[in-house]
């Protein structure tokens, strides 16, 4: 039902109503008779009767008029229209004027009117004989008075009411529309769609404009509107007859003003907040999304996955882009987004058009693509002169967690160290950077942004995509590596007869077994050193392969060369 505004016209002059009366169209509704010869039988009285007909009221009622022998002379039902008239203003026969007084809506009265209070000795030619007693079976449908105002009855008020409807606000509400007798003429519930409109600017009938003011979201009220503040004398099409009082049972679901910005309510703010989000940051957060009336529409928790996005760059709705600025890691806040900063008039999916959105968010982490790693050293031993560098073999313990404290992994729990060669690509780039220039016994925290960690993909089932990682590290052992480009070095002078020393059987050919035995013997005696942290046999095999130029499985004196003799090989 479109509650459009209509002008109200005054009732027709008494002459017209008297004419209707003379032609037999006058119809009564019973009241408590004031004349002893007027007989009134109250055949049905409703349980609730908030008001009764008084002189000067305007009424709408149905009736059947008969003579004492049961012959019908008139009926409003036959015309499919109530009889509408002022009471006590001489627009009705005297008996009906008296009989209607005191009636309730939905009350039914049987009225016997003597001739002197009806049409008397003249009757109505061709319709009502002279001196006729008239019987009227009357059902009252509606009462109002020209002094009536909009009546409001609030039967449910929500516990919290941060704001109420004001002029120019835009609202979404459900309603059932009935007449005073309870007949339903319209319902938004039946259409399964709210009625959405501005209030106080003429988009509604005047009575509805007034009746909605001051409502809270979640409030339920009954608004009773007299016809001159509704659809007046003309009514509205086939649904609402002229001069009808209207009753709206309204539940307010949503409320905003086009001038509204977002509103933010901080629920939990961590005591430590070293950094707040800025435009261009990438956030990971959980949220529950509801409408203003509490209706749920979405949740990241139900998907068991954070919502990950850049902020301040248009990747999310404008209200969230603004509401996510200035948050701390671990912060919980409520962001209320008006529709013009949300999904607008069209809505999206299960979000209705013009809906205010409420997001309860929990910030898990954020970073900026320009971020590097962050290193905080918590402890250094007195002697911290030997620092880790590329190529060194390290043994360390760590706890790995997310920024919100969620533990991902721990070598302490496993009871064994994590061992790597620094700079060899055995760990993520951020960890490789974070382990450099560290001494044995040092303890530090390394924070690694995702582009230096596991990126957007993460590690399935272990590390979420785009997650910032926190490593608490203790370096336990450091074995110095070899110079860059070397997998084996001599610790002293190299024998000028190196090939002959390797070729123990003197056959002029060195096989892999001879080569491997010799290299391992040099390492064992301290004369040579293999790069730490790698498979020794694999290093030796690669060294032999590099010397075996023709790939025939043996090295000859012509093939055999040291590194400084051929820079492109690293074997010796």
mmCIF file of N, CA and C in Angstrom, residues 49-161:
data_model
loop_
_atom_site.group_PDB
_atom_site.id
_atom_site.type_symbol
_atom_site.label_atom_id
_atom_site.label_comp_id
_atom_site.label_asym_id
_atom_site.label_seq_id
_atom_site.Cartn_x
_atom_site.Cartn_y
_atom_site.Cartn_z
ATOM 1 N N UNK A 49 -13.731 -2.283 23.749
ATOM 2 C CA UNK A 49 -14.499 -1.157 23.227
ATOM 3 C C UNK A 49 -13.822 0.142 23.662
ATOM 4 N N UNK A 50 -12.733 0.536 22.957
ATOM 5 C CA UNK A 50 -11.959 1.704 23.389
ATOM 6 C C UNK A 50 -12.721 3.023 23.285
ATOM 7 N N UNK A 51 -13.747 3.075 22.417
ATOM 8 C CA UNK A 51 -14.547 4.297 22.335
ATOM 9 C C UNK A 51 -15.932 3.955 21.807
ATOM 10 N N UNK A 52 -16.903 4.799 22.135
ATOM 11 C CA UNK A 52 -18.283 4.610 21.672
ATOM 12 C C UNK A 52 -18.739 5.862 20.928
ATOM 13 N N UNK A 53 -19.800 5.676 20.152
ATOM 14 C CA UNK A 53 -20.322 6.774 19.344
ATOM 15 C C UNK A 53 -20.917 7.853 20.247
ATOM 16 N N UNK A 54 -20.512 9.098 19.948
ATOM 17 C CA UNK A 54 -21.106 10.247 20.620
ATOM 18 C C UNK A 54 -21.691 11.189 19.572
ATOM 19 N N UNK A 55 -22.576 12.021 20.012
ATOM 20 C CA UNK A 55 -23.165 12.999 19.100
ATOM 21 C C UNK A 55 -22.050 13.868 18.515
ATOM 22 N N UNK A 56 -22.073 14.027 17.220
ATOM 23 C CA UNK A 56 -21.032 14.769 16.519
ATOM 24 C C UNK A 56 -20.006 13.887 15.857
ATOM 25 N N UNK A 57 -19.977 12.589 16.199
ATOM 26 C CA UNK A 57 -19.042 11.671 15.556
ATOM 27 C C UNK A 57 -19.490 11.343 14.136
ATOM 28 N N UNK A 58 -18.514 10.950 13.347
ATOM 29 C CA UNK A 58 -18.800 10.443 12.007
ATOM 30 C C UNK A 58 -18.674 8.933 12.067
ATOM 31 N N UNK A 59 -19.684 8.232 11.477
ATOM 32 C CA UNK A 59 -19.688 6.766 11.558
ATOM 33 C C UNK A 59 -19.823 6.158 10.174
ATOM 34 N N UNK A 60 -19.314 4.935 10.084
ATOM 35 C CA UNK A 60 -19.528 4.081 8.906
ATOM 36 C C UNK A 60 -20.127 2.787 9.422
ATOM 37 N N UNK A 61 -21.251 2.401 8.814
ATOM 38 C CA UNK A 61 -21.883 1.175 9.304
ATOM 39 C C UNK A 61 -22.650 0.496 8.185
ATOM 40 N N UNK A 62 -22.855 -0.776 8.384
ATOM 41 C CA UNK A 62 -23.722 -1.569 7.501
ATOM 42 C C UNK A 62 -25.062 -1.773 8.207
ATOM 43 N N UNK A 63 -26.076 -1.946 7.385
ATOM 44 C CA UNK A 63 -27.403 -2.171 7.966
ATOM 45 C C UNK A 63 -28.274 -2.927 6.980
ATOM 46 N N UNK A 64 -29.288 -3.572 7.540
ATOM 47 C CA UNK A 64 -30.405 -4.128 6.768
ATOM 48 C C UNK A 64 -31.675 -3.541 7.359
ATOM 49 N N UNK A 65 -32.523 -2.888 6.518
ATOM 50 C CA UNK A 65 -33.778 -2.289 6.987
ATOM 51 C C UNK A 65 -34.971 -3.135 6.549
ATOM 52 N N UNK A 66 -35.829 -3.517 7.507
ATOM 53 C CA UNK A 66 -37.015 -4.330 7.208
ATOM 54 C C UNK A 66 -38.235 -3.751 7.928
ATOM 55 N N UNK A 67 -39.401 -4.178 7.449
ATOM 56 C CA UNK A 67 -40.638 -3.892 8.162
ATOM 57 C C UNK A 67 -40.860 -4.994 9.186
ATOM 58 N N UNK A 68 -41.802 -4.816 10.095
ATOM 59 C CA UNK A 68 -42.038 -5.844 11.129
ATOM 60 C C UNK A 68 -42.341 -7.222 10.567
ATOM 61 N N UNK A 69 -42.908 -7.280 9.334
ATOM 62 C CA UNK A 69 -43.222 -8.600 8.756
ATOM 63 C C UNK A 69 -42.005 -9.239 8.102
ATOM 64 N N UNK A 70 -40.841 -8.576 8.182
ATOM 65 C CA UNK A 70 -39.616 -9.134 7.639
ATOM 66 C C UNK A 70 -39.286 -8.688 6.236
ATOM 67 N N UNK A 71 -40.194 -7.945 5.622
ATOM 68 C CA UNK A 71 -39.936 -7.493 4.253
ATOM 69 C C UNK A 71 -38.819 -6.432 4.260
ATOM 70 N N UNK A 72 -37.799 -6.676 3.426
ATOM 71 C CA UNK A 72 -36.665 -5.746 3.361
ATOM 72 C C UNK A 72 -37.015 -4.554 2.492
ATOM 73 N N UNK A 73 -36.717 -3.361 2.997
ATOM 74 C CA UNK A 73 -36.905 -2.179 2.166
ATOM 75 C C UNK A 73 -35.581 -1.518 1.758
ATOM 76 N N UNK A 74 -34.473 -1.886 2.428
ATOM 77 C CA UNK A 74 -33.180 -1.305 2.055
ATOM 78 C C UNK A 74 -32.049 -2.074 2.736
ATOM 79 N N UNK A 75 -30.842 -2.024 2.124
ATOM 80 C CA UNK A 75 -29.667 -2.687 2.722
ATOM 81 C C UNK A 75 -28.408 -2.079 2.138
ATOM 82 N N UNK A 76 -27.483 -1.723 3.027
ATOM 83 C CA UNK A 76 -26.179 -1.222 2.548
ATOM 84 C C UNK A 76 -25.360 -2.350 1.931
ATOM 85 N N UNK A 77 -25.589 -3.589 2.369
ATOM 86 C CA UNK A 77 -24.850 -4.724 1.837
ATOM 87 C C UNK A 77 -25.113 -4.897 0.338
ATOM 88 N N UNK A 78 -26.397 -4.597 -0.042
ATOM 89 C CA UNK A 78 -26.738 -4.737 -1.464
ATOM 90 C C UNK A 78 -25.940 -3.761 -2.320
ATOM 91 N N UNK A 79 -25.542 -2.647 -1.742
ATOM 92 C CA UNK A 79 -24.763 -1.661 -2.498
ATOM 93 C C UNK A 79 -23.255 -1.869 -2.311
ATOM 94 N N UNK A 80 -22.926 -2.844 -1.468
ATOM 95 C CA UNK A 80 -21.514 -3.142 -1.199
ATOM 96 C C UNK A 80 -20.771 -1.913 -0.715
ATOM 97 N N UNK A 81 -21.440 -1.137 0.119
ATOM 98 C CA UNK A 81 -20.833 0.089 0.630
ATOM 99 C C UNK A 81 -21.481 0.452 1.945
ATOM 100 N N UNK A 82 -20.658 0.844 2.918
ATOM 101 C CA UNK A 82 -21.213 1.273 4.203
ATOM 102 C C UNK A 82 -21.980 2.581 4.045
ATOM 103 N N UNK A 83 -22.817 2.846 5.037
ATOM 104 C CA UNK A 83 -23.484 4.148 5.089
ATOM 105 C C UNK A 83 -22.637 5.033 5.983
ATOM 106 N N UNK A 84 -22.304 6.221 5.475
ATOM 107 C CA UNK A 84 -21.373 7.116 6.153
ATOM 108 C C UNK A 84 -22.076 8.428 6.481
ATOM 109 N N UNK A 85 -22.024 8.821 7.775
ATOM 110 C CA UNK A 85 -22.826 9.978 8.170
ATOM 111 C C UNK A 85 -22.381 10.501 9.530
ATOM 112 N N UNK A 86 -22.635 11.801 9.785
ATOM 113 C CA UNK A 86 -22.452 12.362 11.116
ATOM 114 C C UNK A 86 -23.649 12.002 11.988
ATOM 115 N N UNK A 87 -23.397 11.774 13.254
ATOM 116 C CA UNK A 87 -24.450 11.431 14.216
ATOM 117 C C UNK A 87 -24.815 12.671 15.026
ATOM 118 N N UNK A 88 -26.142 12.827 15.236
ATOM 119 C CA UNK A 88 -26.604 13.909 16.100
ATOM 120 C C UNK A 88 -26.638 15.265 15.448
ATOM 121 N N UNK A 89 -26.536 15.294 14.128
ATOM 122 C CA UNK A 89 -26.570 16.572 13.420
ATOM 123 C C UNK A 89 -27.775 16.679 12.486
ATOM 124 N N UNK A 90 -28.795 15.850 12.726
ATOM 125 C CA UNK A 90 -30.012 15.916 11.935
ATOM 126 C C UNK A 90 -29.887 15.352 10.549
ATOM 127 N N UNK A 91 -28.829 14.593 10.291
ATOM 128 C CA UNK A 91 -28.660 14.001 8.970
ATOM 129 C C UNK A 91 -29.317 12.622 8.884
ATOM 130 N N UNK A 92 -29.834 12.122 9.990
ATOM 131 C CA UNK A 92 -30.493 10.825 10.062
ATOM 132 C C UNK A 92 -31.895 11.008 10.644
ATOM 133 N N UNK A 93 -32.708 9.994 10.472
ATOM 134 C CA UNK A 93 -33.975 10.007 11.185
ATOM 135 C C UNK A 93 -33.684 10.005 12.680
ATOM 136 N N UNK A 94 -34.583 10.601 13.457
ATOM 137 C CA UNK A 94 -34.321 10.820 14.875
ATOM 138 C C UNK A 94 -34.018 9.524 15.614
ATOM 139 N N UNK A 95 -34.746 8.454 15.288
ATOM 140 C CA UNK A 95 -34.532 7.177 15.983
ATOM 141 C C UNK A 95 -33.149 6.614 15.737
ATOM 142 N N UNK A 96 -32.649 6.769 14.500
ATOM 143 C CA UNK A 96 -31.312 6.260 14.201
ATOM 144 C C UNK A 96 -30.250 7.125 14.867
ATOM 145 N N UNK A 97 -30.476 8.438 14.878
ATOM 146 C CA UNK A 97 -29.548 9.327 15.572
ATOM 147 C C UNK A 97 -29.371 8.907 17.025
ATOM 148 N N UNK A 98 -30.495 8.507 17.662
ATOM 149 C CA UNK A 98 -30.436 8.079 19.065
ATOM 150 C C UNK A 98 -29.853 6.671 19.197
ATOM 151 N N UNK A 99 -30.198 5.790 18.256
ATOM 152 C CA UNK A 99 -29.816 4.375 18.377
ATOM 153 C C UNK A 99 -28.313 4.160 18.205
ATOM 154 N N UNK A 100 -27.660 5.048 17.459
ATOM 155 C CA UNK A 100 -26.235 4.866 17.199
ATOM 156 C C UNK A 100 -25.359 5.297 18.361
ATOM 157 N N UNK A 101 -25.877 6.180 19.203
ATOM 158 C CA UNK A 101 -25.072 6.703 20.305
ATOM 159 C C UNK A 101 -24.715 5.571 21.274
ATOM 160 N N UNK A 102 -23.433 5.510 21.645
ATOM 161 C CA UNK A 102 -22.970 4.492 22.593
ATOM 162 C C UNK A 102 -22.502 3.201 21.957
ATOM 163 N N UNK A 103 -22.576 3.096 20.643
ATOM 164 C CA UNK A 103 -22.146 1.862 19.974
ATOM 165 C C UNK A 103 -20.626 1.767 19.902
ATOM 166 N N UNK A 104 -20.133 0.535 19.924
ATOM 167 C CA UNK A 104 -18.711 0.240 19.728
ATOM 168 C C UNK A 104 -18.498 -0.249 18.297
ATOM 169 N N UNK A 105 -17.304 -0.068 17.803
ATOM 170 C CA UNK A 105 -16.953 -0.684 16.527
ATOM 171 C C UNK A 105 -17.070 -2.194 16.661
ATOM 172 N N UNK A 106 -17.674 -2.808 15.663
ATOM 173 C CA UNK A 106 -17.971 -4.254 15.602
ATOM 174 C C UNK A 106 -19.182 -4.639 16.450
ATOM 175 N N UNK A 107 -19.795 -3.692 17.106
ATOM 176 C CA UNK A 107 -21.029 -4.013 17.825
ATOM 177 C C UNK A 107 -22.169 -4.155 16.824
ATOM 178 N N UNK A 108 -23.073 -5.088 17.136
ATOM 179 C CA UNK A 108 -24.259 -5.306 16.297
ATOM 180 C C UNK A 108 -25.511 -5.053 17.140
ATOM 181 N N UNK A 109 -26.395 -4.211 16.610
ATOM 182 C CA UNK A 109 -27.643 -3.900 17.316
ATOM 183 C C UNK A 109 -28.842 -4.114 16.401
ATOM 184 N N UNK A 110 -29.907 -4.575 17.043
ATOM 185 C CA UNK A 110 -31.198 -4.679 16.353
ATOM 186 C C UNK A 110 -32.083 -3.565 16.920
ATOM 187 N N UNK A 111 -32.549 -2.666 16.046
ATOM 188 C CA UNK A 111 -33.242 -1.449 16.472
ATOM 189 C C UNK A 111 -34.665 -1.422 15.902
ATOM 190 N N UNK A 112 -35.629 -1.163 16.793
ATOM 191 C CA UNK A 112 -37.022 -0.951 16.362
ATOM 192 C C UNK A 112 -37.351 0.524 16.576
ATOM 193 N N UNK A 113 -37.687 1.191 15.467
ATOM 194 C CA UNK A 113 -37.925 2.630 15.520
ATOM 195 C C UNK A 113 -39.402 2.922 15.233
ATOM 196 N N UNK A 114 -40.093 3.569 16.156
ATOM 197 C CA UNK A 114 -41.510 3.898 15.927
ATOM 198 C C UNK A 114 -41.639 4.981 14.859
ATOM 199 N N UNK A 115 -42.800 5.114 14.270
ATOM 200 C CA UNK A 115 -42.992 6.079 13.172
ATOM 201 C C UNK A 115 -42.613 7.500 13.549
ATOM 202 N N UNK A 116 -42.949 7.907 14.791
ATOM 203 C CA UNK A 116 -42.679 9.306 15.142
ATOM 204 C C UNK A 116 -41.195 9.625 15.195
ATOM 205 N N UNK A 117 -40.320 8.570 15.307
ATOM 206 C CA UNK A 117 -38.873 8.777 15.270
ATOM 207 C C UNK A 117 -38.289 8.330 13.930
ATOM 208 N N UNK A 118 -39.227 8.018 12.985
ATOM 209 C CA UNK A 118 -38.773 7.596 11.658
ATOM 210 C C UNK A 118 -39.367 8.551 10.614
ATOM 211 N N UNK A 119 -40.254 8.025 9.769
ATOM 212 C CA UNK A 119 -40.783 8.845 8.674
ATOM 213 C C UNK A 119 -42.209 9.308 8.920
ATOM 214 N N UNK A 120 -42.763 8.998 10.121
ATOM 215 C CA UNK A 120 -44.048 9.535 10.572
ATOM 216 C C UNK A 120 -45.217 9.145 9.689
ATOM 217 N N UNK A 121 -46.176 10.028 9.672
ATOM 218 C CA UNK A 121 -47.431 9.753 8.964
ATOM 219 C C UNK A 121 -47.298 9.958 7.460
ATOM 220 N N UNK A 122 -46.173 10.536 7.022
ATOM 221 C CA UNK A 122 -46.020 10.751 5.590
ATOM 222 C C UNK A 122 -45.339 9.578 4.906
ATOM 223 N N UNK A 123 -44.423 8.919 5.589
ATOM 224 C CA UNK A 123 -43.674 7.841 4.969
ATOM 225 C C UNK A 123 -42.788 8.360 3.858
ATOM 226 N N UNK A 124 -42.371 7.465 2.984
ATOM 227 C CA UNK A 124 -41.585 7.814 1.800
ATOM 228 C C UNK A 124 -42.271 7.155 0.617
ATOM 229 N N UNK A 125 -42.722 7.949 -0.291
ATOM 230 C CA UNK A 125 -43.542 7.469 -1.391
ATOM 231 C C UNK A 125 -42.873 6.315 -2.126
ATOM 232 N N UNK A 126 -43.649 5.242 -2.227
ATOM 233 C CA UNK A 126 -43.184 4.082 -2.986
ATOM 234 C C UNK A 126 -42.184 3.226 -2.262
ATOM 235 N N UNK A 127 -41.749 3.665 -1.059
ATOM 236 C CA UNK A 127 -40.738 2.882 -0.348
ATOM 237 C C UNK A 127 -41.197 2.529 1.055
ATOM 238 N N UNK A 128 -41.604 3.524 1.827
ATOM 239 C CA UNK A 128 -42.000 3.300 3.212
ATOM 240 C C UNK A 128 -43.405 3.862 3.411
ATOM 241 N N UNK A 129 -44.363 2.984 3.728
ATOM 242 C CA UNK A 129 -45.744 3.444 3.939
ATOM 243 C C UNK A 129 -45.815 4.379 5.155
ATOM 244 N N UNK A 130 -46.882 5.208 5.225
ATOM 245 C CA UNK A 130 -47.064 6.072 6.399
ATOM 246 C C UNK A 130 -47.192 5.253 7.682
ATOM 247 N N UNK A 131 -46.729 5.857 8.764
ATOM 248 C CA UNK A 131 -46.824 5.268 10.117
ATOM 249 C C UNK A 131 -46.160 3.895 10.207
ATOM 250 N N UNK A 132 -45.071 3.725 9.503
ATOM 251 C CA UNK A 132 -44.387 2.422 9.523
ATOM 252 C C UNK A 132 -43.387 2.337 10.682
ATOM 253 N N UNK A 133 -43.434 1.189 11.381
ATOM 254 C CA UNK A 133 -42.366 0.846 12.320
ATOM 255 C C UNK A 133 -41.220 0.223 11.505
ATOM 256 N N UNK A 134 -40.014 0.698 11.769
ATOM 257 C CA UNK A 134 -38.870 0.224 10.988
ATOM 258 C C UNK A 134 -37.908 -0.572 11.873
ATOM 259 N N UNK A 135 -37.430 -1.659 11.312
ATOM 260 C CA UNK A 135 -36.432 -2.486 11.995
ATOM 261 C C UNK A 135 -35.088 -2.338 11.268
ATOM 262 N N UNK A 136 -34.010 -2.119 12.039
ATOM 263 C CA UNK A 136 -32.674 -2.010 11.447
ATOM 264 C C UNK A 136 -31.718 -2.963 12.178
ATOM 265 N N UNK A 137 -31.064 -3.796 11.386
ATOM 266 C CA UNK A 137 -29.989 -4.658 11.893
ATOM 267 C C UNK A 137 -28.677 -3.951 11.533
ATOM 268 N N UNK A 138 -27.992 -3.429 12.548
ATOM 269 C CA UNK A 138 -26.889 -2.500 12.323
ATOM 270 C C UNK A 138 -25.554 -3.093 12.811
ATOM 271 N N UNK A 139 -24.508 -2.948 11.991
ATOM 272 C CA UNK A 139 -23.146 -3.354 12.371
ATOM 273 C C UNK A 139 -22.228 -2.148 12.193
ATOM 274 N N UNK A 140 -21.661 -1.650 13.293
ATOM 275 C CA UNK A 140 -20.815 -0.456 13.241
ATOM 276 C C UNK A 140 -19.395 -0.821 12.791
ATOM 277 N N UNK A 141 -18.909 -0.127 11.770
ATOM 278 C CA UNK A 141 -17.590 -0.430 11.196
ATOM 279 C C UNK A 141 -16.520 0.585 11.597
ATOM 280 N N UNK A 142 -16.938 1.832 11.883
ATOM 281 C CA UNK A 142 -15.922 2.876 12.022
ATOM 282 C C UNK A 142 -16.518 4.062 12.777
ATOM 283 N N UNK A 143 -15.668 4.706 13.597
ATOM 284 C CA UNK A 143 -16.037 5.952 14.279
ATOM 285 C C UNK A 143 -14.854 6.908 14.194
ATOM 286 N N UNK A 144 -15.149 8.164 13.957
ATOM 287 C CA UNK A 144 -14.121 9.179 14.126
ATOM 288 C C UNK A 144 -14.788 10.523 14.357
ATOM 289 N N UNK A 145 -13.971 11.461 14.790
ATOM 290 C CA UNK A 145 -14.475 12.801 15.056
ATOM 291 C C UNK A 145 -13.526 13.804 14.431
ATOM 292 N N UNK A 146 -14.056 14.898 13.992
ATOM 293 C CA UNK A 146 -13.228 15.893 13.310
ATOM 294 C C UNK A 146 -12.148 16.470 14.222
ATOM 295 N N UNK A 147 -12.278 16.253 15.537
ATOM 296 C CA UNK A 147 -11.253 16.718 16.465
ATOM 297 C C UNK A 147 -10.219 15.643 16.777
ATOM 298 N N UNK A 148 -10.384 14.460 16.208
ATOM 299 C CA UNK A 148 -9.442 13.366 16.455
ATOM 300 C C UNK A 148 -8.048 13.706 15.934
ATOM 301 N N UNK A 149 -7.050 13.136 16.592
ATOM 302 C CA UNK A 149 -5.676 13.197 16.134
ATOM 303 C C UNK A 149 -5.174 11.764 15.928
ATOM 304 N N UNK A 150 -3.978 11.650 15.425
ATOM 305 C CA UNK A 150 -3.361 10.329 15.301
ATOM 306 C C UNK A 150 -3.184 9.740 16.692
ATOM 307 N N UNK A 151 -3.583 8.476 16.834
ATOM 308 C CA UNK A 151 -3.414 7.786 18.113
ATOM 309 C C UNK A 151 -2.273 6.775 17.985
ATOM 310 N N UNK A 152 -1.405 6.785 18.983
ATOM 311 C CA UNK A 152 -0.243 5.895 18.967
ATOM 312 C C UNK A 152 -0.245 5.042 20.228
ATOM 313 N N UNK A 153 -0.135 3.733 20.009
ATOM 314 C CA UNK A 153 -0.008 2.806 21.142
ATOM 315 C C UNK A 153 1.233 1.946 20.914
ATOM 316 N N UNK A 154 2.270 2.178 21.711
ATOM 317 C CA UNK A 154 3.499 1.391 21.620
ATOM 318 C C UNK A 154 3.372 0.166 22.518
ATOM 319 N N UNK A 155 3.455 -1.013 21.916
ATOM 320 C CA UNK A 155 3.315 -2.238 22.713
ATOM 321 C C UNK A 155 4.618 -3.025 22.835
ATOM 322 N N UNK A 156 5.668 -2.559 22.165
ATOM 323 C CA UNK A 156 6.992 -3.151 22.417
ATOM 324 C C UNK A 156 8.050 -2.078 22.205
ATOM 325 N N UNK A 157 8.901 -1.914 23.213
ATOM 326 C CA UNK A 157 10.019 -0.981 23.126
ATOM 327 C C UNK A 157 11.310 -1.751 23.346
ATOM 328 N N UNK A 158 12.278 -1.638 22.443
ATOM 329 C CA UNK A 158 13.541 -2.381 22.613
ATOM 330 C C UNK A 158 14.306 -1.873 23.822
ATOM 331 N N UNK A 159 15.167 -2.716 24.398
ATOM 332 C CA UNK A 159 15.952 -2.292 25.575
ATOM 333 C C UNK A 159 16.839 -1.082 25.290
ATOM 334 N N UNK A 160 17.352 -1.013 24.057
ATOM 335 C CA UNK A 160 18.231 0.099 23.703
ATOM 336 C C UNK A 160 17.616 0.887 22.564
ATOM 337 N N UNK A 161 17.678 2.207 22.687
ATOM 338 C CA UNK A 161 17.103 3.063 21.649
ATOM 339 C C UNK A 161 18.036 4.253 21.423
#
